[in-house]
Tab-separated table of C-alpha atoms in Angstrom:
chain	number	residue	atom	x	y	z
B	1	MET	CA	180.375	125.195	-104.253
B	2	ASP	CA	177.766	127.901	-103.629
B	3	MET	CA	174.760	126.200	-102.023
B	4	LYS	CA	172.311	128.337	-104.058
B	5	GLN	CA	173.733	126.969	-107.303
B	6	ALA	CA	172.995	123.382	-106.262
B	7	ILE	CA	169.283	123.938	-105.473
B	8	VAL	CA	166.515	123.291	-107.982
B	9	ARG	CA	164.584	126.485	-108.580
B	10	LEU	CA	160.871	126.843	-107.863
B	11	ASN	CA	158.397	126.057	-110.629
B	12	PHE	CA	154.723	125.076	-110.655
B	13	HIS	CA	155.401	121.468	-109.576
B	14	ASN	CA	158.107	121.364	-106.887
B	15	TYR	CA	157.010	123.741	-104.132
B	16	ASP	CA	157.252	121.209	-101.260
B	17	LEU	CA	160.850	120.300	-102.034
B	18	TRP	CA	161.838	123.896	-102.854
B	19	LYS	CA	160.377	125.222	-99.593
B	20	GLU	CA	162.493	122.912	-97.413
B	21	ARG	CA	165.690	123.460	-99.397
B	22	THR	CA	165.294	127.261	-99.502
B	23	LYS	CA	164.576	127.344	-95.782
B	24	GLN	CA	167.922	125.631	-95.142
B	25	VAL	CA	169.717	128.167	-97.360
B	26	LEU	CA	168.147	131.122	-95.514
B	27	ILE	CA	169.041	129.611	-92.147
B	28	ARG	CA	172.621	129.086	-93.267
B	29	GLU	CA	172.852	132.707	-94.443
B	30	GLY	CA	171.332	133.978	-91.158
B	31	LEU	CA	168.228	135.332	-92.938
B	32	TRP	CA	165.431	133.003	-91.822
B	33	ARG	CA	164.319	135.157	-88.884
B	34	VAL	CA	163.215	137.996	-91.154
B	35	ILE	CA	160.758	135.480	-92.664
B	36	VAL	CA	159.282	134.047	-89.448
B	37	ASN	CA	159.474	137.077	-87.127
B	38	ASP	CA	157.128	140.070	-87.299
B	39	ILE	CA	158.320	143.093	-89.246
B	40	PRO	CA	159.586	145.657	-86.692
B	41	GLU	CA	157.927	149.076	-86.480
B	42	VAL	CA	161.333	150.745	-86.516
B	43	LYS	CA	163.545	149.122	-89.117
B	44	SER	CA	167.236	149.176	-88.320
B	45	GLU	CA	169.933	149.209	-90.965
B	46	THR	CA	170.881	145.658	-89.989
B	47	TRP	CA	167.292	144.409	-90.417
B	48	ILE	CA	166.914	146.207	-93.775
B	49	ASP	CA	170.152	144.650	-95.009
B	50	LYS	CA	169.032	141.142	-94.032
B	51	ASP	CA	165.555	141.653	-95.496
B	52	GLU	CA	166.962	142.797	-98.829
B	53	ARG	CA	169.385	139.871	-98.964
B	54	ALA	CA	166.540	137.446	-98.135
B	55	VAL	CA	164.378	138.927	-100.930
B	56	ALA	CA	167.278	138.592	-103.375
B	57	THR	CA	167.989	135.016	-102.272
B	58	ILE	CA	164.353	133.938	-102.743
B	59	GLY	CA	164.189	135.715	-106.107
B	60	TYR	CA	167.348	133.951	-107.255
B	61	LEU	CA	165.916	130.544	-106.278
B	62	VAL	CA	162.716	130.766	-108.351
B	63	GLU	CA	162.223	130.316	-112.076
B	64	SER	CA	161.178	133.204	-114.298
B	65	SER	CA	157.559	132.007	-114.268
B	66	GLN	CA	157.386	132.698	-110.511
B	67	LEU	CA	158.871	136.216	-110.563
B	68	GLN	CA	155.552	137.647	-111.778
B	69	LEU	CA	153.951	136.523	-108.509
B	70	ILE	CA	156.409	138.300	-106.207
B	71	LYS	CA	157.453	141.394	-108.182
B	72	ASN	CA	155.319	143.748	-106.018
B	73	ALA	CA	156.267	142.256	-102.613
B	74	SER	CA	157.707	144.833	-100.199
B	75	SER	CA	159.572	142.461	-97.867
B	76	ALA	CA	161.022	138.969	-97.655
B	77	LYS	CA	158.181	137.916	-95.327
B	78	GLU	CA	155.564	139.057	-97.835
B	79	THR	CA	157.459	137.378	-100.686
B	80	TRP	CA	157.469	134.063	-98.819
B	81	LYS	CA	153.765	134.413	-97.913
B	82	ILE	CA	152.729	135.141	-101.523
B	83	LEU	CA	154.484	132.010	-102.824
B	84	GLN	CA	153.106	129.898	-99.990
B	85	ASP	CA	149.505	131.062	-100.480
B	86	TYR	CA	149.658	130.565	-104.235
B	87	HIS	CA	151.134	127.058	-104.272
B	88	VAL	CA	149.203	125.696	-101.285
B	89	LYS	CA	145.962	126.996	-102.800
B	90	GLN	CA	146.802	125.281	-106.070
B	91	SER	CA	147.548	122.092	-104.159
B	92	SER	CA	144.106	122.176	-102.513
B	93	ALA	CA	142.540	121.248	-105.830
B	94	GLY	CA	144.563	118.036	-105.747
B	95	ARG	CA	143.392	116.939	-102.290
B	96	VAL	CA	141.400	114.022	-103.694
B	97	GLY	CA	144.390	113.018	-105.797
B	98	LEU	CA	146.621	112.974	-102.709
B	99	ILE	CA	144.185	110.732	-100.838
B	100	LYS	CA	143.937	108.390	-103.826
B	101	LYS	CA	147.719	108.231	-104.078
B	102	LEU	CA	147.950	107.487	-100.360
B	103	SER	CA	145.365	104.706	-100.689
B	104	ARG	CA	147.332	103.114	-103.538
B	105	MET	CA	150.640	103.084	-101.659
B	106	GLU	CA	151.885	99.484	-101.387
B	107	LEU	CA	155.203	98.111	-100.179
B	108	GLU	CA	156.576	95.278	-102.296
B	109	GLU	CA	157.686	92.092	-100.518
B	110	ASP	CA	161.336	92.922	-101.209
B	111	GLY	CA	160.863	96.712	-101.039
B	112	ASN	CA	162.728	99.185	-98.817
B	113	LEU	CA	160.551	99.943	-95.779
B	114	GLU	CA	162.502	103.072	-94.797
B	115	GLU	CA	161.976	104.719	-98.203
B	116	HIS	CA	158.323	103.644	-98.142
B	117	LEU	CA	157.693	105.351	-94.780
B	118	ILE	CA	159.416	108.537	-95.968
B	119	GLU	CA	157.139	108.667	-99.040
B	120	MET	CA	154.047	108.202	-96.872
B	121	ASP	CA	155.195	110.919	-94.453
B	122	ALA	CA	155.567	113.311	-97.406
B	123	LEU	CA	151.953	112.600	-98.440
B	124	PHE	CA	150.714	113.151	-94.865
B	125	ASP	CA	152.550	116.502	-94.800
B	126	LYS	CA	151.034	117.562	-98.128
B	127	LEU	CA	147.534	116.697	-96.906
B	128	GLN	CA	148.132	118.711	-93.748
B	129	GLU	CA	149.201	121.728	-95.820
B	130	VAL	CA	145.928	121.660	-97.764
B	131	GLY	CA	143.857	121.453	-94.577
B	132	CYS	CA	143.332	117.693	-94.416
B	133	GLU	CA	145.077	116.746	-91.194
B	134	MET	CA	144.684	113.132	-90.055
B	135	ALA	CA	144.706	111.690	-86.556
B	136	GLU	CA	147.700	109.487	-85.716
B	137	ASP	CA	145.664	106.289	-85.565
B	138	ILE	CA	144.291	106.983	-89.074
B	139	GLU	CA	147.787	107.599	-90.420
B	140	GLY	CA	148.888	104.369	-88.755
B	141	ALA	CA	146.003	102.506	-90.380
B	142	PHE	CA	147.108	103.757	-93.819
B	143	VAL	CA	150.687	102.643	-93.110
B	144	MET	CA	149.657	99.139	-91.989
B	145	ALA	CA	147.248	98.766	-94.925
B	146	SER	CA	150.155	99.437	-97.297
B	147	LEU	CA	152.251	96.536	-95.970
B	148	PRO	CA	152.533	93.230	-97.897
B	149	GLU	CA	150.923	89.977	-96.742
B	150	SER	CA	154.074	88.818	-94.969
B	151	TYR	CA	153.479	91.579	-92.381
B	152	ASP	CA	149.958	90.340	-91.509
B	153	GLY	CA	151.189	88.909	-88.197
B	154	PHE	CA	152.751	92.240	-87.266
B	155	VAL	CA	149.545	94.117	-88.167
B	156	THR	CA	147.451	91.724	-86.056
B	157	MET	CA	149.789	92.267	-83.104
B	158	MET	CA	149.534	96.066	-83.410
B	159	GLU	CA	145.728	95.974	-83.726
B	160	GLY	CA	145.508	93.814	-80.604
B	161	GLN	CA	147.295	96.352	-78.408
B	162	GLU	CA	145.217	98.225	-75.872
B	163	GLY	CA	144.917	101.981	-76.386
B	164	LYS	CA	145.992	104.062	-79.346
B	165	PHE	CA	149.522	103.676	-80.656
B	166	THR	CA	151.591	106.625	-81.801
B	167	MET	CA	153.133	106.925	-85.248
B	168	LYS	CA	156.560	107.113	-83.603
B	169	SER	CA	156.108	103.777	-81.823
B	170	LEU	CA	154.625	102.180	-84.954
B	171	LYS	CA	157.563	103.298	-87.110
B	172	THR	CA	160.085	102.134	-84.503
B	173	LYS	CA	158.564	98.663	-84.306
B	174	LEU	CA	158.187	98.442	-88.080
B	175	LEU	CA	161.821	99.384	-88.674
B	176	ASN	CA	162.951	96.851	-86.047
B	177	GLU	CA	160.906	94.189	-87.812
B	178	PHE	CA	162.403	95.214	-91.164
B	179	GLU	CA	165.973	95.087	-89.800
B	180	ASN	CA	165.353	91.628	-88.303
B	181	ARG	CA	164.086	90.370	-91.665
B	182	GLN	CA	167.105	91.837	-93.442
B	183	ALA	CA	169.442	90.133	-90.968
B	184	LYS	CA	167.700	86.772	-91.390
B	185	GLN	CA	167.850	87.106	-95.184
B	186	LYS	CA	171.581	87.808	-94.974
B	187	VAL	CA	172.101	84.701	-92.829
B	188	ARG	CA	170.135	82.579	-95.339
B	189	GLU	CA	172.243	83.904	-98.225
B	190	GLU	CA	175.470	83.192	-96.334
B	191	LYS	CA	174.328	79.637	-95.598
B	192	ALA	CA	173.403	79.168	-99.250
B	193	LEU	CA	176.866	80.311	-100.336
B	194	LYS	CA	178.545	77.997	-97.833
B	195	ALA	CA	176.630	75.081	-99.328
B	196	LEU	CA	178.363	75.635	-102.675
B	197	THR	CA	181.686	74.068	-103.589
B	198	PRO	CA	184.856	76.217	-103.291
B	199	ARG	CA	184.999	76.431	-107.098
B	200	GLU	CA	181.445	77.800	-107.251
B	201	ARG	CA	182.176	80.317	-104.477
B	202	ARG	CA	185.292	81.798	-106.005
B	203	LEU	CA	185.403	85.500	-106.818
B	204	PRO	CA	185.111	86.634	-110.424
B	205	VAL	CA	188.519	87.042	-112.039
B	206	GLU	CA	189.391	90.614	-113.059
B	207	SER	CA	192.741	90.195	-114.760
B	208	SER	CA	192.057	92.241	-117.887
B	209	ASP	CA	189.988	95.096	-119.280
B	210	ARG	CA	188.088	92.681	-121.481
B	211	GLN	CA	186.754	90.768	-118.465
B	212	ASP	CA	185.891	93.977	-116.586
B	213	SER	CA	183.604	95.078	-119.425
B	214	ARG	CA	181.573	91.877	-119.481
B	215	VAL	CA	177.947	92.129	-118.297
B	216	CYS	CA	176.282	89.516	-116.081
B	217	PHE	CA	172.884	88.398	-117.445
B	218	GLU	CA	171.760	87.499	-113.902
B	219	CYS	CA	172.286	90.800	-112.024
B	220	GLY	CA	173.129	93.201	-114.883
B	221	LYS	CA	176.424	94.316	-113.342
B	222	THR	CA	179.783	94.409	-115.104
B	223	GLY	CA	183.024	92.683	-114.152
B	224	HIS	CA	181.797	89.082	-114.125
B	225	ILE	CA	179.541	86.609	-115.921
B	226	ARG	CA	176.505	84.639	-114.784
B	227	LYS	CA	178.305	81.479	-113.645
B	228	SER	CA	180.402	83.581	-111.221
B	229	CYS	CA	177.549	85.807	-110.014
B	230	TYR	CA	176.848	85.694	-106.272
B	231	ARG	CA	173.100	86.178	-106.854
B	232	TYR	CA	172.986	83.259	-109.289
B	233	LEU	CA	175.110	81.020	-107.061
B	234	SER	CA	172.955	81.870	-104.043
B	235	ARG	CA	169.770	81.012	-105.945
B	236	LEU	CA	171.339	77.826	-107.304
B	237	ALA	CA	172.331	76.711	-103.814
B	238	GLU	CA	168.828	77.405	-102.544
B	239	GLU	CA	167.321	75.299	-105.347
B	240	GLN	CA	169.740	72.483	-104.570
B	241	GLN	CA	168.718	72.575	-100.922
B	242	ILE	CA	165.043	72.515	-101.902
B	243	ASP	CA	165.609	69.466	-104.125
B	244	HIS	CA	167.509	67.801	-101.292
B	245	ARG	CA	164.688	68.374	-98.816
B	246	GLU	CA	162.102	67.112	-101.296
B	247	ASN	CA	164.036	63.886	-101.921
B	248	LYS	CA	164.515	63.399	-98.173
B	249	ASN	CA	160.790	63.781	-97.417
B	250	ALA	CA	159.446	62.043	-100.537
B	251	ASN	CA	158.171	58.972	-98.640
B	252	SER	CA	156.136	61.074	-96.203
B	253	ARG	CA	154.129	62.942	-98.859
B	254	ALA	CA	151.164	60.955	-100.158
B	255	ASN	CA	150.271	62.903	-103.280
B	256	VAL	CA	153.620	62.766	-105.096
B	257	VAL	CA	153.817	60.672	-108.253
B	258	THR	CA	156.623	58.281	-109.106
B	259	GLU	CA	158.304	60.647	-111.571
B	260	ARG	CA	158.743	63.338	-108.929
B	261	GLN	CA	160.059	60.901	-106.337
B	262	ALA	CA	162.682	59.817	-108.786
B	263	SER	CA	163.807	63.261	-109.931
B	264	GLY	CA	163.155	65.444	-106.858
B	265	ARG	CA	161.566	68.064	-109.100
B	266	SER	CA	158.137	69.550	-109.730
B	267	VAL	CA	157.549	69.528	-113.465
B	268	CYS	CA	154.737	70.440	-115.845
B	269	PHE	CA	153.895	70.160	-119.534
B	270	ALA	CA	150.673	71.723	-120.876
B	271	ALA	CA	149.034	71.662	-124.297
B	272	ALA	CA	145.990	73.749	-125.335
B	273	ASP	CA	144.087	74.781	-128.472
B	274	LYS	CA	144.953	78.497	-127.934
B	275	PRO	CA	147.833	80.423	-126.364
B	276	LEU	CA	147.995	79.931	-122.604
B	277	SER	CA	148.442	83.671	-122.120
B	278	GLN	CA	144.895	84.166	-123.460
B	279	MET	CA	143.310	81.698	-121.050
B	280	SER	CA	141.471	82.759	-117.872
B	281	ASN	CA	143.058	81.912	-114.534
B	282	GLN	CA	139.671	80.439	-113.558
B	283	LYS	CA	140.038	77.544	-116.054
B	284	TRP	CA	141.960	74.343	-115.330
B	285	ILE	CA	143.816	72.095	-117.773
B	286	PHE	CA	144.388	68.362	-117.313
B	287	ASP	CA	148.147	67.868	-117.766
B	288	SER	CA	149.502	64.333	-118.113
B	289	GLY	CA	153.058	65.654	-117.712
B	290	ALA	CA	152.523	67.611	-114.496
B	291	SER	CA	153.818	66.086	-111.277
B	292	ARG	CA	151.738	68.422	-109.087
B	293	HIS	CA	148.494	70.386	-109.264
B	294	MET	CA	149.462	74.040	-109.886
B	295	THR	CA	147.705	77.426	-110.033
B	296	SER	CA	148.530	81.108	-110.365
B	297	ASN	CA	145.265	82.148	-108.672
B	298	LYS	CA	145.833	82.542	-104.927
B	299	ARG	CA	142.171	83.332	-104.276
B	300	CYS	CA	141.135	79.705	-104.768
B	301	PHE	CA	143.069	78.537	-101.665
B	302	THR	CA	141.195	77.799	-98.452
B	303	CYS	CA	144.410	77.117	-96.528
B	304	PHE	CA	147.977	77.924	-97.528
B	305	SER	CA	151.546	77.260	-96.336
B	306	GLY	CA	154.422	79.395	-97.576
B	307	GLN	CA	157.329	77.323	-98.866
B	308	ARG	CA	159.524	78.103	-101.860
B	309	GLU	CA	159.980	75.430	-104.490
B	310	THR	CA	161.285	75.356	-108.054
B	311	VAL	CA	159.018	74.166	-110.895
B	312	HIS	CA	160.724	72.899	-114.049
B	313	LEU	CA	158.914	73.504	-117.355
B	314	ALA	CA	159.103	71.310	-120.435
B	315	ASP	CA	161.071	73.965	-122.359
B	316	GLY	CA	163.801	74.031	-119.726
B	317	ARG	CA	162.648	77.220	-117.981
B	318	LYS	CA	162.126	77.379	-114.220
B	319	LEU	CA	159.386	79.085	-112.214
B	320	LEU	CA	159.240	79.698	-108.484
B	321	SER	CA	156.418	78.342	-106.350
B	322	LEU	CA	155.748	80.386	-103.216
B	323	GLY	CA	153.862	77.682	-101.313
B	324	PHE	CA	151.108	75.078	-101.420
B	325	GLY	CA	147.726	74.429	-99.898
B	326	THR	CA	144.155	73.196	-100.350
B	327	ALA	CA	142.290	74.742	-103.292
B	328	ILE	CA	138.607	74.741	-104.253
B	329	ILE	CA	137.693	74.668	-107.956
B	330	ARG	CA	134.313	74.729	-109.691
B	331	SER	CA	133.401	71.843	-111.949
B	332	GLN	CA	130.379	70.167	-113.540
B	333	SER	CA	129.140	66.753	-112.415
B	334	ALA	CA	127.878	64.012	-114.737
B	335	ASP	CA	124.338	65.268	-114.004
B	336	GLY	CA	125.213	68.795	-115.120
B	337	GLU	CA	125.296	70.132	-111.567
B	338	ILE	CA	127.950	72.719	-110.641
B	339	ILE	CA	130.002	71.286	-107.780
B	340	SER	CA	133.010	72.369	-105.708
B	341	VAL	CA	136.045	70.101	-105.840
B	342	LYS	CA	138.701	70.181	-103.118
B	343	MET	CA	142.303	69.476	-104.186
B	344	LYS	CA	145.124	69.137	-101.693
B	345	GLU	CA	148.780	70.152	-101.963
B	346	VAL	CA	148.220	72.497	-104.897
B	347	LEU	CA	151.318	74.561	-105.706
B	348	TYR	CA	150.969	78.358	-105.934
B	349	VAL	CA	153.067	79.489	-108.931
B	350	PRO	CA	152.358	83.224	-109.572
B	351	ASN	CA	153.990	83.323	-113.025
B	352	LEU	CA	152.277	80.190	-114.342
B	353	ARG	CA	150.069	81.077	-117.333
B	354	SER	CA	147.469	78.359	-116.749
B	355	ASN	CA	146.025	76.269	-113.919
B	356	LEU	CA	147.049	72.601	-114.154
B	357	ILE	CA	145.509	69.412	-112.802
B	358	SER	CA	148.010	66.564	-112.590
B	359	VAL	CA	146.631	63.464	-114.317
B	360	GLY	CA	149.286	61.370	-112.580
B	361	LEU	CA	148.222	62.502	-109.106
B	362	ILE	CA	144.553	61.794	-109.809
B	363	ALA	CA	145.372	58.340	-111.172
B	364	SER	CA	147.609	57.517	-108.194
B	365	SER	CA	144.666	58.289	-105.886
B	366	GLY	CA	142.572	55.476	-107.434
B	367	TYR	CA	140.628	57.498	-109.992
B	368	GLN	CA	140.222	56.816	-113.709
B	369	ILE	CA	140.290	59.590	-116.344
B	370	GLU	CA	138.505	59.254	-119.668
B	371	PHE	CA	139.179	61.776	-122.448
B	372	GLY	CA	136.530	62.299	-125.114
B	373	ALA	CA	136.294	64.571	-128.137
B	374	LYS	CA	134.853	67.483	-126.146
B	375	GLN	CA	134.986	66.440	-122.508
B	376	CYS	CA	137.014	64.762	-119.806
B	377	GLN	CA	135.399	62.541	-117.134
B	378	ILE	CA	136.827	61.347	-113.824
B	379	LYS	CA	135.568	58.048	-112.394
B	380	LYS	CA	136.120	56.040	-109.267
B	381	ARG	CA	134.960	52.484	-109.764
B	382	THR	CA	131.438	52.958	-111.250
B	383	GLU	CA	130.853	56.458	-109.875
B	384	ARG	CA	131.308	59.420	-112.209
B	385	LEU	CA	132.578	62.630	-110.651
């Protein structure tokens, strides 16, 4: 296939990509030097031939809207310069937008670090083209600021190094860290699969066209159904291991109610006078069916430990808890004073629509709970909290 036919032509929005692709075409055709070298005083027939072919190649690789810009150019070098000056000047007006976009760059916890770094490099290049070149340590600061919380230890290590680091060394260490995490995740998935029974591990059967066309509701791929999906089986095995660890350590955890010790599950059941989706994540609900205190607001934690755990809802759905810790909530004392209440072993459940206080846990700690028409009071002996 002719390479020129496979390249997207220049318009008002794709100059950066077009420039790199067209450069490769001109190099391949042996025409790039007439762009970068000075125009000779005495033009040979060979140079004229290459210059004309370069002009024709550039003209072929732009849309009709761009031909008006270069119709009076007398050489390939001038043609290239006219397009460069026009599009880079237009990009200068978007300098603030580029910086804003760079500031908003964030890598998801399960995102691809390599693709993320390539996107950031493209933004650094665009800023350099519009006259906003950054020092390497500033670029590195933007990169580290875009990493998720799980990379905080890595960022602290890099900030503690003496002297300035280079972007090359930062990228190398980041990619090594990413590869190590990928390898560990693969090992965890393999262990989870090994924990399943041979029947659960078996490959999906593909004996007919009808089965090949089926769609898995877990991963969205065709050729198998949910009960045979590796992603589902891996998650199921992980949940089973979590339940097993919880049952094994039940006696060593003080704030676990009898129902959870018996079932090995964290459960919740909430009732409210308006939809939970409309409630603020600053408000807390007393839940007599919850086996643990739970919140979706990570900012209320004063200390936190990451540990995945499955929470079972009353309607049969499951949510994932990403850890637990000590949380501080605001409440009102019997005297009307606003006080801070510390609660231990509160689960962090990002997708939970309300914050829940476990009535069972409070009662098991020696407190009494009295519900009135418009209020709820917590007592310990004769003292009202």
